[in-house]
Coordinates of C-alpha atoms in Angstrom, one line a residue:
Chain A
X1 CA -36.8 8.3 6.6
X2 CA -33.6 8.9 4.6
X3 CA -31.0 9.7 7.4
X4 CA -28.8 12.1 4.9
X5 CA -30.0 15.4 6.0
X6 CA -30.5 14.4 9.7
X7 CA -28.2 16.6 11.5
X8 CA -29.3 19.2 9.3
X9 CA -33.2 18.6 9.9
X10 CA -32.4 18.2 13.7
X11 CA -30.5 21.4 13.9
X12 CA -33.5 22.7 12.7
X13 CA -36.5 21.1 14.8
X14 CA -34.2 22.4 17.4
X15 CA -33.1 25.6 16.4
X16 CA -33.1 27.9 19.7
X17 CA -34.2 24.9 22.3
X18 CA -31.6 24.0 25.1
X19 CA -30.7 21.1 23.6
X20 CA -29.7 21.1 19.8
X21 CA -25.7 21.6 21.2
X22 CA -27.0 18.3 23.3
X23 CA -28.9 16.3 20.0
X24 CA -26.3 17.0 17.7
X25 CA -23.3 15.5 20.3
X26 CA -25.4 12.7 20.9
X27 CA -25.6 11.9 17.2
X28 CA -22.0 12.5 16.7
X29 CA -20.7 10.2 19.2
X30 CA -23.0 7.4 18.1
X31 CA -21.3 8.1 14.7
X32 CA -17.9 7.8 16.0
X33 CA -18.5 4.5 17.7
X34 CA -20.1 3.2 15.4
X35 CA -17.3 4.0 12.0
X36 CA -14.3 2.3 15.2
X37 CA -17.5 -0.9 15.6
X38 CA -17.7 -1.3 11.2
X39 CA -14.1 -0.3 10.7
X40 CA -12.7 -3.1 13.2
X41 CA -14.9 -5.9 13.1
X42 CA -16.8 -4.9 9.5
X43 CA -20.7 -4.5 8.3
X44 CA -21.5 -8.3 9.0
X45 CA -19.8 -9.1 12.5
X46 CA -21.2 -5.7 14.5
X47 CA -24.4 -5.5 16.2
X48 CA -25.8 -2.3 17.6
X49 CA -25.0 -4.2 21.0
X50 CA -21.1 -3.6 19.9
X51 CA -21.7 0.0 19.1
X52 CA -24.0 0.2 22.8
X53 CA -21.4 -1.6 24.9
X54 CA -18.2 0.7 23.2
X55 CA -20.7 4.2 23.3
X56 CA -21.4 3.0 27.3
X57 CA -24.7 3.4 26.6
X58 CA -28.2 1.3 26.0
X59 CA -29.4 0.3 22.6
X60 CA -32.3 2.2 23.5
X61 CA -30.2 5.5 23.0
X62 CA -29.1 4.3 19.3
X63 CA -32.4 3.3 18.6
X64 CA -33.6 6.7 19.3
X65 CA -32.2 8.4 16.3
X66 CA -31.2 5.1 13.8
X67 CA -33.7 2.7 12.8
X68 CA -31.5 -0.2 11.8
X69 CA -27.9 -1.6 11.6
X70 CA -28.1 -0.5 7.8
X71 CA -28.9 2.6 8.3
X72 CA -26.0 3.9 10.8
X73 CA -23.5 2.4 8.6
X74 CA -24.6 4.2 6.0
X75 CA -25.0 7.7 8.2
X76 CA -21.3 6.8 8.8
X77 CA -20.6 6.7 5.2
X78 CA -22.2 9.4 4.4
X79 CA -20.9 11.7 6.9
X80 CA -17.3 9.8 5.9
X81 CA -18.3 11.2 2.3
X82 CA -19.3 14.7 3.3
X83 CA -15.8 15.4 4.7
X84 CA -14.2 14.6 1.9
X85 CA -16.4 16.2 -0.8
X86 CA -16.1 19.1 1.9
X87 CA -12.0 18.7 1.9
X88 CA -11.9 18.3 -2.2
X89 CA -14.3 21.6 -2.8
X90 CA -12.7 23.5 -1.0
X91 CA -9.3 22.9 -2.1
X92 CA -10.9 23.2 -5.1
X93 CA -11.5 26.9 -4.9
X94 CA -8.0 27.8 -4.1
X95 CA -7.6 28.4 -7.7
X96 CA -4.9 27.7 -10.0
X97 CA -4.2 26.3 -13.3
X98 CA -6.0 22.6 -13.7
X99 CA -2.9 20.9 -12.7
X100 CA -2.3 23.0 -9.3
X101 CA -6.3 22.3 -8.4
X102 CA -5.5 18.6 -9.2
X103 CA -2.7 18.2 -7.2
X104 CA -4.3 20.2 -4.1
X105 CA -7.6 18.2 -4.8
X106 CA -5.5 14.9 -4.3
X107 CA -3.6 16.0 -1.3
X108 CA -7.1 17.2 0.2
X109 CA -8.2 13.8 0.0
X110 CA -5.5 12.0 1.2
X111 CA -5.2 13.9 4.3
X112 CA -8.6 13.3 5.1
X113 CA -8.3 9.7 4.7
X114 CA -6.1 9.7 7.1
X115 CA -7.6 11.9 9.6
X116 CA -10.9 10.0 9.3
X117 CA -9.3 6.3 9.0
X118 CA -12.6 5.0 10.5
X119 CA -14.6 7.0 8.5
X120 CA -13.0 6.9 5.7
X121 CA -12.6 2.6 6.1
X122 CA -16.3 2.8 6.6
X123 CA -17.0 4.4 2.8
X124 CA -14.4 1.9 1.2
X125 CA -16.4 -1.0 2.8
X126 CA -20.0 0.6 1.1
X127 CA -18.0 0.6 -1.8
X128 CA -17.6 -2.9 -2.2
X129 CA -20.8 -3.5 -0.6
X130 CA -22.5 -2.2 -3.8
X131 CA -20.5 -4.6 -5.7
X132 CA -22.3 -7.2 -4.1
X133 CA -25.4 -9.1 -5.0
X134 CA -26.6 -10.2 -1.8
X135 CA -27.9 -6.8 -0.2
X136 CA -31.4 -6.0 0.8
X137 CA -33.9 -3.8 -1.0
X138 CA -33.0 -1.6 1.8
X139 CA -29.7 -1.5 1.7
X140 CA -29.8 -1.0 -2.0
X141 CA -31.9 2.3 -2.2
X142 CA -28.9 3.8 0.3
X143 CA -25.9 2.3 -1.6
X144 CA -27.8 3.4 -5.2
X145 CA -28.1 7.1 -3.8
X146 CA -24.4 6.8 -2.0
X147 CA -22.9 5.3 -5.7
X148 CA -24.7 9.2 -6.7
X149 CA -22.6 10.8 -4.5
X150 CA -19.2 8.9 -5.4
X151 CA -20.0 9.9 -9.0
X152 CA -20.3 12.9 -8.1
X153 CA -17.0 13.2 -6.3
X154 CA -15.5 11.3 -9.5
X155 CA -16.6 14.2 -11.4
X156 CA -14.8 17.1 -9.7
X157 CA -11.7 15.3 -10.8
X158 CA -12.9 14.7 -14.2
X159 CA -13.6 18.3 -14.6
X160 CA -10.5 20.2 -13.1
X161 CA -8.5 17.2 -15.3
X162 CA -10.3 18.4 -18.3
X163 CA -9.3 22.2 -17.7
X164 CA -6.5 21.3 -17.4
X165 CA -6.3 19.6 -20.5
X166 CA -7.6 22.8 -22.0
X167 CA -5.0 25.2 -19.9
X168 CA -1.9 23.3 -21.1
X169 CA -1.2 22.5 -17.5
X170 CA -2.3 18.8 -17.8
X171 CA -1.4 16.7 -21.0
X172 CA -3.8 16.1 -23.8
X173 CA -3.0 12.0 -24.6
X174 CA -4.1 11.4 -21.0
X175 CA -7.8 9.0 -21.1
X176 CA -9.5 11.5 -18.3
X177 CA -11.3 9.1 -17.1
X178 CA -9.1 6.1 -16.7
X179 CA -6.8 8.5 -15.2
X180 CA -9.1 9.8 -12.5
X181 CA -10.1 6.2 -11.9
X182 CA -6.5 5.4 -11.2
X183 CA -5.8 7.9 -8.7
X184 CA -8.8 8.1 -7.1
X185 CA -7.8 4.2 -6.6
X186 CA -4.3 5.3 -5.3
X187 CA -5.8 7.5 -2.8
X188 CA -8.4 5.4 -1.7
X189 CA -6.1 2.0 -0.9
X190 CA -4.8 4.4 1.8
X191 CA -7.7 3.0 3.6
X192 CA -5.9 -0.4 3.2
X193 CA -2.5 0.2 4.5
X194 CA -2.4 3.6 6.2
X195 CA -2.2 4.1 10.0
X196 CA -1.1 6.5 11.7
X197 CA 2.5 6.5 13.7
X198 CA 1.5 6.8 17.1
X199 CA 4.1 10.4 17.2
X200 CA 3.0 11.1 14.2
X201 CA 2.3 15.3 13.8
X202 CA -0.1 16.7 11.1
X203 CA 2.9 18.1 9.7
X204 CA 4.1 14.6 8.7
X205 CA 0.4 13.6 7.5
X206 CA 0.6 16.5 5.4
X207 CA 3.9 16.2 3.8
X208 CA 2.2 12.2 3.4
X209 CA -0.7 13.2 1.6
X210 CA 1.9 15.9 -0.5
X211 CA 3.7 13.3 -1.6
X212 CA 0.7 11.2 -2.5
X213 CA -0.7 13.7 -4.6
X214 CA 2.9 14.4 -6.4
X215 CA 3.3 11.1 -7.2
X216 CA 0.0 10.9 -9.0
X217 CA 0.5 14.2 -10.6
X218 CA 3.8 13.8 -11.9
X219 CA 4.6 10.0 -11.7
X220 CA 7.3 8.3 -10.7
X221 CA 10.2 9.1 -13.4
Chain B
X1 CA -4.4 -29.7 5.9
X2 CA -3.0 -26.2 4.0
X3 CA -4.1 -26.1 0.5
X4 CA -2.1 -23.8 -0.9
X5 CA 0.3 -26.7 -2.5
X6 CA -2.7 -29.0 -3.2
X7 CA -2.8 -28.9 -7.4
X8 CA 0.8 -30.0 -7.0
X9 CA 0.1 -32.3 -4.6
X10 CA -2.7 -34.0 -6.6
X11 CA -0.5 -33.8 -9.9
X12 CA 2.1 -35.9 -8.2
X13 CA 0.2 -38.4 -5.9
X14 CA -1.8 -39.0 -9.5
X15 CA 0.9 -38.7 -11.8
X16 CA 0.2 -41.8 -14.5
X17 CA -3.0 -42.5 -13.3
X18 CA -5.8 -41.9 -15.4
X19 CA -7.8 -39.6 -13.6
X20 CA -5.1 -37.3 -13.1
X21 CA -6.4 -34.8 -15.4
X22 CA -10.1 -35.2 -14.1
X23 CA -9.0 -34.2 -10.7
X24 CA -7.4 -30.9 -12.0
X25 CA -9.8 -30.3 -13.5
X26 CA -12.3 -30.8 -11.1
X27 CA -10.8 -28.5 -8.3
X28 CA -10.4 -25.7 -11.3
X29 CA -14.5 -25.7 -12.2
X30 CA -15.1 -26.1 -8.3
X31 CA -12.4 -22.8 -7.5
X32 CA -13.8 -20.9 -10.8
X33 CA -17.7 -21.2 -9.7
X34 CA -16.5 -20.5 -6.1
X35 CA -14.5 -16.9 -7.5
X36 CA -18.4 -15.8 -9.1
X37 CA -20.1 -16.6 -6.1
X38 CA -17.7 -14.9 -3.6
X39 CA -17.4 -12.2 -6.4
X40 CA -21.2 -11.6 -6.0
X41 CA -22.5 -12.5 -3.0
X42 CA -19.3 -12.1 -1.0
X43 CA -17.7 -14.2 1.8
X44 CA -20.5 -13.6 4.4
X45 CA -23.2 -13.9 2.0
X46 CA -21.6 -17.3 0.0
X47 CA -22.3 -20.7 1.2
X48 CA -21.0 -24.0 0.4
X49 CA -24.9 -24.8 -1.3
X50 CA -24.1 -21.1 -3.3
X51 CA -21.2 -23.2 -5.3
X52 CA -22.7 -26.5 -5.6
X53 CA -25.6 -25.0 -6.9
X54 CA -23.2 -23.0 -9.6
X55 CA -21.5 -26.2 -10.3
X56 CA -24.5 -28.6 -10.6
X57 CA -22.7 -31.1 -8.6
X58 CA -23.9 -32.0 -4.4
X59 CA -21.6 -30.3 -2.0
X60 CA -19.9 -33.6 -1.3
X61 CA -18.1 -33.2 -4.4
X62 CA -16.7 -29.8 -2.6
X63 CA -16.0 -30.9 0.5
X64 CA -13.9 -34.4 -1.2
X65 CA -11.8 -31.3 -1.5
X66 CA -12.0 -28.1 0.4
X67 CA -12.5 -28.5 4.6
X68 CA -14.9 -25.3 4.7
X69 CA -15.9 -22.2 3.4
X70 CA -13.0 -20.5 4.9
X71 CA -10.8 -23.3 2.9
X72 CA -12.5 -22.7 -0.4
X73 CA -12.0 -18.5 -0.2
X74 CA -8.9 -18.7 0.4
X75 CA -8.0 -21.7 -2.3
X76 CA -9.4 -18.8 -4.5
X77 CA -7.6 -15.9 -3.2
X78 CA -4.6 -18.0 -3.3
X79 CA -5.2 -19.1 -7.3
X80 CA -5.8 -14.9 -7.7
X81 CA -2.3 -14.3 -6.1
X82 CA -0.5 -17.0 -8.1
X83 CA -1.9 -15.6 -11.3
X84 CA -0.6 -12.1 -10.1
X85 CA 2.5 -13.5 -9.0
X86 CA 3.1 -15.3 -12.3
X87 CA 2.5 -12.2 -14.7
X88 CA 4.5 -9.8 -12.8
X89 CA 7.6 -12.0 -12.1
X90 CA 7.4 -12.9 -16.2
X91 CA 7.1 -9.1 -17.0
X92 CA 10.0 -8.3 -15.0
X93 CA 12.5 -11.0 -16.7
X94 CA 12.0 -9.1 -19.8
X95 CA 14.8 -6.8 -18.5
X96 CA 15.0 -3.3 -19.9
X97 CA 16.1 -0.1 -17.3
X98 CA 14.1 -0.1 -13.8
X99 CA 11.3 2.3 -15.3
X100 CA 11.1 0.0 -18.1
X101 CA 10.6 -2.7 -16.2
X102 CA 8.1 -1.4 -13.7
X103 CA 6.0 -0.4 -16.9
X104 CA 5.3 -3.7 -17.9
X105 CA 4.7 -4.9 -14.2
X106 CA 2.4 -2.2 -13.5
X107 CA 1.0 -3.4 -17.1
X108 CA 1.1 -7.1 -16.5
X109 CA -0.8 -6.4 -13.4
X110 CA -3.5 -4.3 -14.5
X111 CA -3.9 -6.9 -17.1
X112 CA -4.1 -10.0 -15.2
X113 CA -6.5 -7.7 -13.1
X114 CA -9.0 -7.6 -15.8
X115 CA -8.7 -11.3 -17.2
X116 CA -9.6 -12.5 -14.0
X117 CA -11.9 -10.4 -12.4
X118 CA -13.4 -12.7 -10.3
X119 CA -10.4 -14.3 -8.8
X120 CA -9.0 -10.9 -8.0
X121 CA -12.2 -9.6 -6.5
X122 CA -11.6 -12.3 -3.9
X123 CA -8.4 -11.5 -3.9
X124 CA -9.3 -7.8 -2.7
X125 CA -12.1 -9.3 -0.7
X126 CA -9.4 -10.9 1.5
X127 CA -6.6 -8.0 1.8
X128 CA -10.0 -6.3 3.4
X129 CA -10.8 -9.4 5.8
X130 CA -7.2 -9.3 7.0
X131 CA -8.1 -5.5 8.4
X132 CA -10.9 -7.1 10.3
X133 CA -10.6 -8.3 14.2
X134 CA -13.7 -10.5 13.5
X135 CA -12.2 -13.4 12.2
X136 CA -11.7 -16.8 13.8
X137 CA -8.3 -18.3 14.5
X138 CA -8.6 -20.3 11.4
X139 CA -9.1 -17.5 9.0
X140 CA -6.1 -15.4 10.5
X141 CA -3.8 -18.3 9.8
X142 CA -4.5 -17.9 6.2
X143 CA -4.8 -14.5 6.1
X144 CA -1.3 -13.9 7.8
X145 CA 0.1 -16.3 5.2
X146 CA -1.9 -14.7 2.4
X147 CA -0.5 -11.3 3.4
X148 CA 2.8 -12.5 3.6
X149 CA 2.9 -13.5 -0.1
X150 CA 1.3 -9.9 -1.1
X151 CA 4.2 -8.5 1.0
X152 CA 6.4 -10.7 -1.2
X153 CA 4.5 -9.4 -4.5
X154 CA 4.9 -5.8 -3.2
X155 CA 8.7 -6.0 -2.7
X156 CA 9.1 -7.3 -6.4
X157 CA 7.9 -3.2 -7.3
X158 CA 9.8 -1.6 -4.4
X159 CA 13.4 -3.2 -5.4
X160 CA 12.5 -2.6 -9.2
X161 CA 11.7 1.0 -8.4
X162 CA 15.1 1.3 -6.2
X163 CA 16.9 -0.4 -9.2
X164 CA 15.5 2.4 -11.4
X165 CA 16.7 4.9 -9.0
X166 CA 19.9 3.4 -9.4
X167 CA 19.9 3.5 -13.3
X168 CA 18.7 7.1 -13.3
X169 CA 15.1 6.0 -14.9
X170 CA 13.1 7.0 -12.2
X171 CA 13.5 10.1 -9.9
X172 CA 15.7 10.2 -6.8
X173 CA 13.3 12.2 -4.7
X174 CA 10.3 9.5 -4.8
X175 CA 9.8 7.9 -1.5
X176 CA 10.1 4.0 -2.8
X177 CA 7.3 2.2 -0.3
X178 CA 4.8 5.6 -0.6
X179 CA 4.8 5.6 -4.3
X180 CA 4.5 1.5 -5.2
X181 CA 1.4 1.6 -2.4
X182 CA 0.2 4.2 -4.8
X183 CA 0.5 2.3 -7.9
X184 CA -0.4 -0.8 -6.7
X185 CA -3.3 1.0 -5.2
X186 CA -4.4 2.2 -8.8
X187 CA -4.3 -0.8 -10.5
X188 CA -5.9 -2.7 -7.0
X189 CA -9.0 -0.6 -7.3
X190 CA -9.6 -2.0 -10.8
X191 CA -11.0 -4.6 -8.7
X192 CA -14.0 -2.0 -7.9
X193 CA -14.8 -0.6 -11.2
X194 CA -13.4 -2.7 -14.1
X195 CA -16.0 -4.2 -16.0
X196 CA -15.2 -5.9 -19.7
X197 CA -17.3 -4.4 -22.0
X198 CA -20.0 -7.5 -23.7
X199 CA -17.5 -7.1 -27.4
X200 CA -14.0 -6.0 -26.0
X201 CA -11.4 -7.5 -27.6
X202 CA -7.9 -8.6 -25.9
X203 CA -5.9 -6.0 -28.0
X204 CA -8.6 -3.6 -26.2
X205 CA -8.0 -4.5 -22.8
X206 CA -3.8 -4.5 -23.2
X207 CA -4.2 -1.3 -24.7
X208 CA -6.3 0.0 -21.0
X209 CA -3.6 -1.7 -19.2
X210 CA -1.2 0.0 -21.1
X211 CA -2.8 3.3 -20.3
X212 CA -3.1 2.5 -16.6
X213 CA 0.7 1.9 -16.1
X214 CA 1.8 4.9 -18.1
X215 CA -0.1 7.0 -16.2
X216 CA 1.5 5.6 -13.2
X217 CA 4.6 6.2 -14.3
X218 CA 4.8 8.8 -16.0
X219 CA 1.7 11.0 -14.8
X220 CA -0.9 13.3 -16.1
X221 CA 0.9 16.5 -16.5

């Protein structure tokens, strides 16, 4: 079974039994183990023992609501995705001229990069997974409907870029889509470098991800 | 032994013998089929059979002159650097104002990005290794040196963009380290999506570099 509408097919089945607050933890803090377990140590060197032993828990208990390795990474990457299509729509819908959405689209995803740096480390490693040859059929049919999602993502940019175009906000000689590419890229090395100062306040991350989205809107000179 | 100085090495222990050429040559073909299989299949996912196989040789040929796996990646990763190293260091001795200058490095590397594409997927391969506690003690030694020369590359952009600060080419209130981690982040994640079309032609592919560092520089709006 395709894990992507899990919690939403749980919170279903469950829907007005004791336990759906109960399910829904469970899965959640198998998730979060499990982006630290890929994030640290990567797709190839954890085991669902590694996720077990840091959750405190049997591999019985994973088990119990992922089939495979494979497919809890890629529950993590998707739920790493759905908080940043869910940060980039809705920044989205503030409104503005097709420069204003970009830049608040930008900053949306930068800040949650780096409020979900496991997560978020976790979606950058599918993405080069997909570059890959050496995958399984398996694995395949989840990074082949992921790469659907990411396009999809892709396109919000490509669109607000192209109002702007057509506002005057954004300029015309701009390639849309080698410009998306490029600061989608920008955004998306955060995963790289970024980590968090241990004092660091989400007033800081924010004037962070500001400045990240500045820079891509309006360069450097 | 380290590897990183072994092409001069050979060179000068062979220097008027016959062979001298072969040898070059033979660790090039051996590092360029090594780059396509890591760039496929990945480290995890690439043996030392993978390359032989590639090469048509028997993997004593590669092991006459690489240790290991481990070895071999990071010959590669090391080639991808140099070739990084070598463009952006020429582009900036053209001269010109500090925004002038980062232009063409920001240009220089998006093009040497996309004339090696397999080189420099390794070399993105290993910048994500180095974020990994899996690795043995052998790996980390190469991958602290190997970070240490991308630190090196890095600080090439940050003193050109404080020199343009200092000219008056490029604007006082950019925080220096925040915005070349962007633009080195754009033109990094070339590694993900750049693929030469089957007829593209050079002029086509300095014209998308182009492109690439303007919009770094100068924006989209």
């Amino acid at each position: 079974m395709a894990n992507h509408d899990m919690h939403r097919e749980w919170a279903s089945k469950t829907r007005g039994q004791e336990d759906s607050g109960h399910l829904a933890d469970s899965v959640a803090e198998i998730l979060d183990c499990a982006a630290l377990c890929f994030t640290e140590m990567g797709f190839q060197g954890t085991s669902i023992d590694d996720v077990a032993r840091r959750l405190g828990a049997t591999k019985g208990r994973i088990y119990h609501y992922f089939r495979s390795k494979t497919d809890l990474f890629f529950e993590v990457h998707r739920e790493g995705m759905r908080r940043l299509m869910d940060a980039v729509n809705s920044a989205m819908s503030q409104g503005g001229t097709g420069r204003e959405k970009l830049l608040h689209m930008i900053e949306a995803h930068a800040l949650t990069m780096m409020q979900n740096t496991a997560y978020e480390a976790v979606v950058v490693q599918g993405v080069h997974m997909h570059r890959l040859s050496a995958t399984t059929p398996e694995q395949r049919v989840s990074l082949d409907e992921l790469m659907d999602i990411r396009h999809r993502f892709e396109q919000l940019f490509v669109e607000t870029m192209r109002e702007g175009q057509a506002d005057g906000s954004v300029r015309e000689g701009a390639d849309v889509s080698l410009a998306v590419k490029g600061l989608l890229g920008a955004v998306n090395w955060m995963a790289i470098w970024y980590r968090p100062r241990p004092d660091e306040t989400p007033e800081q991350q924010q004037l962070i991800a500001r400045h990240v989205a500045e820079l891509q809107v309006s360069g450097i000179a």
